[in-house]
PDB file of C-alpha atoms in Angstrom:
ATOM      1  CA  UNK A   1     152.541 252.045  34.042  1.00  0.00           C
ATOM      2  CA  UNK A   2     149.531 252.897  36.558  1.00  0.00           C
ATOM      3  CA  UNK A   3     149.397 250.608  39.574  1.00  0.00           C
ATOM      4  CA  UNK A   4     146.003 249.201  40.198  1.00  0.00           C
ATOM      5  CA  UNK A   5     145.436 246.798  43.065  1.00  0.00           C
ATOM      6  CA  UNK A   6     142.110 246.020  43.143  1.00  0.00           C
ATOM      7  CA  UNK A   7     142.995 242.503  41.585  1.00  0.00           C
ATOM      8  CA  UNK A   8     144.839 242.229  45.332  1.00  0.00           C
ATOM      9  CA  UNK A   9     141.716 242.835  46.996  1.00  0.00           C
ATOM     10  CA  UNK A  10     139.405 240.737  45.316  1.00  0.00           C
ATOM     11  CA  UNK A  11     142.222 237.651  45.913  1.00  0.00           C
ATOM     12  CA  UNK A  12     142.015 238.577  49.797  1.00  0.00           C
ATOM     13  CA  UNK A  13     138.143 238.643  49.501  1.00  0.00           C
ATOM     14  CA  UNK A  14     138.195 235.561  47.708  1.00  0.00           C
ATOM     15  CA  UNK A  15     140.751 233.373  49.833  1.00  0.00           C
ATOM     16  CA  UNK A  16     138.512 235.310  53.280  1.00  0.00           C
ATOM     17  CA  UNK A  17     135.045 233.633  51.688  1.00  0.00           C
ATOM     18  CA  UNK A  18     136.875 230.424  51.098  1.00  0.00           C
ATOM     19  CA  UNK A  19     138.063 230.111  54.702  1.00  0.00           C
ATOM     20  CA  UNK A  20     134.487 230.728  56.152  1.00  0.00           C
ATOM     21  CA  UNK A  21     132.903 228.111  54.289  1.00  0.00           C
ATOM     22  CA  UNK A  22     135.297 225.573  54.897  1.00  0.00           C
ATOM     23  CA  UNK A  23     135.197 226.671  58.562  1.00  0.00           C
ATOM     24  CA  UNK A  24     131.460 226.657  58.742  1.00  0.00           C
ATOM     25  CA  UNK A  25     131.459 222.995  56.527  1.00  0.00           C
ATOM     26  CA  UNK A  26     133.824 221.832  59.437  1.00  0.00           C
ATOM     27  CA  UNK A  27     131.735 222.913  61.887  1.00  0.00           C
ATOM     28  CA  UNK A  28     128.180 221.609  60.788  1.00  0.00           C
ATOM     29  CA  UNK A  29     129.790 218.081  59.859  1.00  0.00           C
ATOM     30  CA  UNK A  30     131.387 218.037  63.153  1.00  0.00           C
ATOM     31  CA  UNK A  31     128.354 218.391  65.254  1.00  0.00           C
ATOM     32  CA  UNK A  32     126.824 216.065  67.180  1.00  0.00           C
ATOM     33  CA  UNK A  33     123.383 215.495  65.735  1.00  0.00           C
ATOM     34  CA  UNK A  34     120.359 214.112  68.453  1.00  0.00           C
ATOM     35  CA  UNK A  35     117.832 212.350  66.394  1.00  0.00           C
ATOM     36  CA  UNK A  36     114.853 212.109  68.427  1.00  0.00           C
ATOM     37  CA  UNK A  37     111.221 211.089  66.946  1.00  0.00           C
ATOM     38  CA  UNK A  38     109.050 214.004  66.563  1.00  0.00           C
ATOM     39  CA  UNK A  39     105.454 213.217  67.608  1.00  0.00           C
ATOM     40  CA  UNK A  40     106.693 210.771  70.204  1.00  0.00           C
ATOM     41  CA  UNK A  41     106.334 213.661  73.118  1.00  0.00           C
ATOM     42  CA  UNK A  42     103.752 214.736  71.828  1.00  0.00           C
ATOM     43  CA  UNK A  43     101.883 211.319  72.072  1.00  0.00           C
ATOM     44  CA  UNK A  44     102.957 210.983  75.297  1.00  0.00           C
ATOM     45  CA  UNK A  45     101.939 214.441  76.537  1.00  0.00           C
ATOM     46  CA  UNK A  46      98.441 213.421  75.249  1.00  0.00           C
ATOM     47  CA  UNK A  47      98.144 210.215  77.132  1.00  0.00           C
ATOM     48  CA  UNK A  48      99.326 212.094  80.278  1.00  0.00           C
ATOM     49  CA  UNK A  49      96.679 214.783  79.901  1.00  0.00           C
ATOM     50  CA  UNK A  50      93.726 211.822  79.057  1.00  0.00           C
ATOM     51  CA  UNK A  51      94.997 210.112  82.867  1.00  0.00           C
ATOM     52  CA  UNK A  52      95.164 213.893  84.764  1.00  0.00           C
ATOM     53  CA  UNK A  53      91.573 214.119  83.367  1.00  0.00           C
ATOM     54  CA  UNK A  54      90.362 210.394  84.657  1.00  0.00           C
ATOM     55  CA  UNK A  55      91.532 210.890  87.813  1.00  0.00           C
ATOM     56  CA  UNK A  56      90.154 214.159  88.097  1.00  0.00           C
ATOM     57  CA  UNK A  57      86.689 213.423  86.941  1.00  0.00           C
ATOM     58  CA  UNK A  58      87.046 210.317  89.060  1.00  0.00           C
ATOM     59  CA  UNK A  59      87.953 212.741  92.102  1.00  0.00           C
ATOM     60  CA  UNK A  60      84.657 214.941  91.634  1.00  0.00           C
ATOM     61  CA  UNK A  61      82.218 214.362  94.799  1.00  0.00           C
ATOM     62  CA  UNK A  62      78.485 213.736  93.318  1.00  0.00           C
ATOM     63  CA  UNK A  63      77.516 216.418  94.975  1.00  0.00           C
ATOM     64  CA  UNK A  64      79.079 219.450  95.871  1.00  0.00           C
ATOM     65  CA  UNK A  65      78.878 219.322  99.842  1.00  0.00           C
ATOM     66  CA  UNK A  66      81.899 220.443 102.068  1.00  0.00           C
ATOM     67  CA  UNK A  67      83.449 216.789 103.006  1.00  0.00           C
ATOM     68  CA  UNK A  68      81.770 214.334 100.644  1.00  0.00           C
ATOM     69  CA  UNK A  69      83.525 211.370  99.143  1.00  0.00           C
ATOM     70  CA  UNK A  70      84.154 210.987  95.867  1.00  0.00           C
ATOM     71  CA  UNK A  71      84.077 208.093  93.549  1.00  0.00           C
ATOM     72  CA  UNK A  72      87.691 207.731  93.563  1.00  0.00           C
ATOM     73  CA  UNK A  73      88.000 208.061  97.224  1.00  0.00           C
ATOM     74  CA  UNK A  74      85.523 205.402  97.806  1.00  0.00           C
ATOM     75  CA  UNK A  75      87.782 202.926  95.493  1.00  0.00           C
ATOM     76  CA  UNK A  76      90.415 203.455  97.548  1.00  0.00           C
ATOM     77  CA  UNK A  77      88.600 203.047 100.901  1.00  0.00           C
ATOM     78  CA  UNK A  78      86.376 199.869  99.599  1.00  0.00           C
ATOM     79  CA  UNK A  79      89.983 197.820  98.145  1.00  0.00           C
ATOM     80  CA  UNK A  80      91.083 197.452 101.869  1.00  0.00           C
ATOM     81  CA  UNK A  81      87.581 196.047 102.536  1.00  0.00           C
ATOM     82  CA  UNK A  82      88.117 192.672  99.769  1.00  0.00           C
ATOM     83  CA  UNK A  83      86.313 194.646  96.889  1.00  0.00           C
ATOM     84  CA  UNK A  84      88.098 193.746  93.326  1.00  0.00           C
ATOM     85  CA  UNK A  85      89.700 196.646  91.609  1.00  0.00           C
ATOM     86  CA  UNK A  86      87.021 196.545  88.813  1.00  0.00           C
ATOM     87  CA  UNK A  87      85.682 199.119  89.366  1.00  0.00           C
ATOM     88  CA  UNK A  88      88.544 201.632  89.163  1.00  0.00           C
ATOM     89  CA  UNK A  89      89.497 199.666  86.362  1.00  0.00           C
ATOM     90  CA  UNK A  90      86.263 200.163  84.530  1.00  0.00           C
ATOM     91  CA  UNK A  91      86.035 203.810  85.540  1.00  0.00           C
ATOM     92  CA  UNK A  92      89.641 205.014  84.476  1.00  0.00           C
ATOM     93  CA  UNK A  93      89.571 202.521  80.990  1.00  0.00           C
ATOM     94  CA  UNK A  94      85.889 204.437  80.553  1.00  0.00           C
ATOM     95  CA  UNK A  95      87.111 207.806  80.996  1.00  0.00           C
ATOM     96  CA  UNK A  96      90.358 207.514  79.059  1.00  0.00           C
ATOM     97  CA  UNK A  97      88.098 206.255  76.031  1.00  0.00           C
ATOM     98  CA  UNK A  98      85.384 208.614  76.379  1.00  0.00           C
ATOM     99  CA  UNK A  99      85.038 211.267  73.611  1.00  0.00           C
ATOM    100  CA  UNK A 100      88.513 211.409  72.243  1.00  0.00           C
ATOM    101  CA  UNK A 101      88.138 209.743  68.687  1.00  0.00           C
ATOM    102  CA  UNK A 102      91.628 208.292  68.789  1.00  0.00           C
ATOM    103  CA  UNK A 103      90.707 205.048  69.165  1.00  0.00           C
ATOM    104  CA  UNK A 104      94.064 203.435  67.417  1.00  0.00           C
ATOM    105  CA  UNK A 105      95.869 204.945  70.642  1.00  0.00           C
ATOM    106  CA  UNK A 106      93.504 204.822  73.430  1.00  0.00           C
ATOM    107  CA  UNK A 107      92.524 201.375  72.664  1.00  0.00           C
ATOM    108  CA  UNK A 108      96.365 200.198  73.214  1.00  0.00           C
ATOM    109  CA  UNK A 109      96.483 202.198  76.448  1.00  0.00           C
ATOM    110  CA  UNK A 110      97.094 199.726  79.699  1.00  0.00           C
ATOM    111  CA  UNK A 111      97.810 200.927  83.398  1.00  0.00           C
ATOM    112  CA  UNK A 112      98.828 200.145  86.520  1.00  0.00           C
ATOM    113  CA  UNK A 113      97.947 201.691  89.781  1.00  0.00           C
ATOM    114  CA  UNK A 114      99.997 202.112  92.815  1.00  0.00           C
ATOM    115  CA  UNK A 115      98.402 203.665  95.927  1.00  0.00           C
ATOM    116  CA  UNK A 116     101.343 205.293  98.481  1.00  0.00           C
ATOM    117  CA  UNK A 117     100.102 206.276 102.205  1.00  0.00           C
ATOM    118  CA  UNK A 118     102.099 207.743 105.312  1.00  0.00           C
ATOM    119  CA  UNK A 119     102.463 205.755 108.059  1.00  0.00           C
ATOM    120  CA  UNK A 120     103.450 207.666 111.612  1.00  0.00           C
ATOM    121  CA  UNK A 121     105.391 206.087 113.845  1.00  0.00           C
ATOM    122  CA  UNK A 122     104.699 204.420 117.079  1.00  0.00           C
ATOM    123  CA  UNK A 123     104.117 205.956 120.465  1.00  0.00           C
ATOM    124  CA  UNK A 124     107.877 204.611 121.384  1.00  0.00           C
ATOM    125  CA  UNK A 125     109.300 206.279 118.258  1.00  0.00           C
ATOM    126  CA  UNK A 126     107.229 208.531 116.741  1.00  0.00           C
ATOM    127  CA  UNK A 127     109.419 209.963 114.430  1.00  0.00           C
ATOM    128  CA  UNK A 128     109.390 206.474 112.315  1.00  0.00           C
ATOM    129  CA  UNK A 129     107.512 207.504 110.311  1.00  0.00           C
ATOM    130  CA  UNK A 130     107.600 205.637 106.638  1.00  0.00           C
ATOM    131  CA  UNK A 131     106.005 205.608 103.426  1.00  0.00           C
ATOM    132  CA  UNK A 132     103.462 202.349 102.510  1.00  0.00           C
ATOM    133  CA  UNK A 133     102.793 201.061  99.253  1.00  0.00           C
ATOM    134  CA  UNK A 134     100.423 199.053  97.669  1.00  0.00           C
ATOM    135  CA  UNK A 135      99.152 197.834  94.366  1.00  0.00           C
ATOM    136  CA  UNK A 136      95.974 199.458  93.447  1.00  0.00           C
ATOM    137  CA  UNK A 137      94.739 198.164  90.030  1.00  0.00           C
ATOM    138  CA  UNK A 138      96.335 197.347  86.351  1.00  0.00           C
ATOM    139  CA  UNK A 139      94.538 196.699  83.334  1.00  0.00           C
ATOM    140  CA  UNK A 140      97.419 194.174  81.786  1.00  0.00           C
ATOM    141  CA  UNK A 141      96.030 190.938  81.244  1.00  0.00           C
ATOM    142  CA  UNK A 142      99.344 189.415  81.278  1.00  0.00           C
ATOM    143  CA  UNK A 143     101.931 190.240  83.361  1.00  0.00           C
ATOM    144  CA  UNK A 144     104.956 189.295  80.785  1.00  0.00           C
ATOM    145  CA  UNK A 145     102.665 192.840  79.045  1.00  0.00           C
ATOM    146  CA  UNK A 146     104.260 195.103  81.946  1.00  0.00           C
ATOM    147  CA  UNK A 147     107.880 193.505  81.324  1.00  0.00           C
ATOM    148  CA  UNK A 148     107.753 194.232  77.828  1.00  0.00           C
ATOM    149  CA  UNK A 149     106.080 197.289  77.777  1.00  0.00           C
ATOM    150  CA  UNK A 150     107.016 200.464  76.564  1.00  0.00           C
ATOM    151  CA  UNK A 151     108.381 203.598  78.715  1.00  0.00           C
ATOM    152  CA  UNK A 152     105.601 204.539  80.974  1.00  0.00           C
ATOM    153  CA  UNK A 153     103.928 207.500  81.551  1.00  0.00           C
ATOM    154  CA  UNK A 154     103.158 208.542  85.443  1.00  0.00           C
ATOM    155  CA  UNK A 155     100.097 210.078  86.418  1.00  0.00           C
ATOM    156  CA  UNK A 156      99.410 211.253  89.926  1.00  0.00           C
ATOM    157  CA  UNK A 157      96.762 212.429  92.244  1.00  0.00           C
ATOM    158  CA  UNK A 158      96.509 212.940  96.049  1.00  0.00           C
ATOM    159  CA  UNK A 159      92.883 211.585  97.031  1.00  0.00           C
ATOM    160  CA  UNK A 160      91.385 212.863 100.258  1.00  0.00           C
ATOM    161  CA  UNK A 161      90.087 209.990 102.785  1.00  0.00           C
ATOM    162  CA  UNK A 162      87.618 211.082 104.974  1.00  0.00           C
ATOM    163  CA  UNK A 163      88.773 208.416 107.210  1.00  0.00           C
ATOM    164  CA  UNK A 164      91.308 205.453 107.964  1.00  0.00           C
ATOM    165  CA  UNK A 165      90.031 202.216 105.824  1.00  0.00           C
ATOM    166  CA  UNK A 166      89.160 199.047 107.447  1.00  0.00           C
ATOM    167  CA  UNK A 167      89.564 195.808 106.748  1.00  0.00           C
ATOM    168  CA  UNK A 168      93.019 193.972 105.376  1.00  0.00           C
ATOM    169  CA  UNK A 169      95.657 196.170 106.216  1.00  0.00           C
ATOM    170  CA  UNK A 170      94.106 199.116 108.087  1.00  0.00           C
ATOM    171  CA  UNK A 171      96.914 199.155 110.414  1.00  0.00           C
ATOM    172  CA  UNK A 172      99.148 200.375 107.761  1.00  0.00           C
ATOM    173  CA  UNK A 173      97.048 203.864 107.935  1.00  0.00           C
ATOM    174  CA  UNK A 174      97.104 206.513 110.451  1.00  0.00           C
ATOM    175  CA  UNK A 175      93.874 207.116 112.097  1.00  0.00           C
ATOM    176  CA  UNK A 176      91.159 209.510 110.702  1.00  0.00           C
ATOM    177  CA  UNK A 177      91.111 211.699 107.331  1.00  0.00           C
ATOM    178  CA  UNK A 178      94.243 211.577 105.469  1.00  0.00           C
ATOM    179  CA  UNK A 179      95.538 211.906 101.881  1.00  0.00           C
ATOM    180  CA  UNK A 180      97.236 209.076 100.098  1.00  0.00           C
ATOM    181  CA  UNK A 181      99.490 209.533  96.578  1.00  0.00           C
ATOM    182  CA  UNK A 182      97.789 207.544  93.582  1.00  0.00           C
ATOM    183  CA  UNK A 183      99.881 207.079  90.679  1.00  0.00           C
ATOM    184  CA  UNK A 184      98.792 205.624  87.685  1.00  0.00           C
ATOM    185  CA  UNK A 185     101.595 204.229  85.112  1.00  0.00           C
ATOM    186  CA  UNK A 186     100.287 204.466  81.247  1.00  0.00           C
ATOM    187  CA  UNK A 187     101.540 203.177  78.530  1.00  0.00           C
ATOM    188  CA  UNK A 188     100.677 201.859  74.924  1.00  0.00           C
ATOM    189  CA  UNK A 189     100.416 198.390  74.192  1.00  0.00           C
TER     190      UNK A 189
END
C-alpha cells in the first residue's frame, strides 16, 4: 500500500481558505461604516469659492493707483456714516449670481456679514487692546431664516482702510489706515 498525502494537504488548504474568509467576513461586518453625502462638500466648496470671488472683485480699486479705495472699502467706511447696507448687499448678491448658470443654487444663497476691527488700548493701558465687532449686512429677509438655516459657510477678507471712519461709532477704530476682518456667512436657503 503506497502512502499518498496529498488528500492531507488539500484538507489544510481548505480549512486555511475557510478561516480567512470568515476572518475577513468578521472584519468587514464589524466595521464602523461613516455615511456621509457625496456632493454635499462639494456644493459647499463651490459656494465658498463664488464668496472668495465677490469679495475679491469687490476689493479691486477702479483704478490701479498705489493707495486707492476700493468699492468694498468704501462700504465699509460709508456704514459708519448712516448709509444702508444696500449696497454691499446688491454688490455681493450681483456677483455671486453673475455668470455661473446654477441658478437652482445661487438663487437660494443668503448671507450675513460681520465686520471685526482692532481696537488699541488707552494711553493709561495700552496693552487693552480688544477685538470690535459689528454687523455689516445680511440678505435674510426674516430673521427666524438665520435660526433655521443650514450649516454656514465662512468667507473672509481683510479690507484695507485708508483711514479711521467717521460718524456712529468711530471711536471704536484706531486712528488712520488700518485693516478690518470681513466675514461673510453663506448658506442655502
Amino acid at each position: 500500500m503506497v502512502m499518498n498525502d496529498e488528500g492531507q494537504l488539500y484538507t489544510i488548504e481548505g480549512i486555511t481558505a475557510g478561516v480567512i474568509m470568515l476572518v475577513t467576513a468578521f472584519t468587514i461586518f464589524n466595521t464602523g461604516i461613516v455615511y456621509t453625502p457625496g456632493d454635499a462638500h462639494i456644493t459647499d466648496m463651490q459656494i465658498q469659492q463664488l464668496g472668495y470671488d465677490a469679495l475679491q472683485m469687490m476689493d479691486t480699486p477702479a483704478d490701479s493707483s498705489p493707495l486707492s479705495v476700493s468699492p468694498l472699502a468704501s462700504m465699509v467706511l460709508n456704514k459708519h456714516k448712516g448709509m444702508s447696507d444696500t449696497e454691499f448687499n446688491s454688490a455681493f448678491s450681483e456677483y455671486l449670481k453673475a455668470e455661473t448658470g446654477t441658478t437652482d443654487i445661487v438663487n437660494s444663497l443668503e448671507f450675513n456679514a460681520t465686520v471685526y476691527n482692532r481696537v488699541k488700548g488707552n494711553t493709561v493701558n495700552p496693552e487693552d487692546d480688544y477685538i470690535h465687532s459689528y454687523h455689516f449686512s445680511n440678505s435674510a429677509q426674516y430673521e427666524e431664516s438665520q435660526l433655521t438655516r443650514e450649516p454656514a459657510i465662512s468667507v473672509t477678507r481683510y479690507v484695507w482702510l485708508p483711514s479711521s471712519p467717521g460718524g456712529y461709532g468711530a471711536d471704536e477704530y484706531d486712528g488712520g489706515e488700518q485693516l478690518v476682518l470681513l466675514e461673510v456667512l453663506i448658506w442655502r436657503r
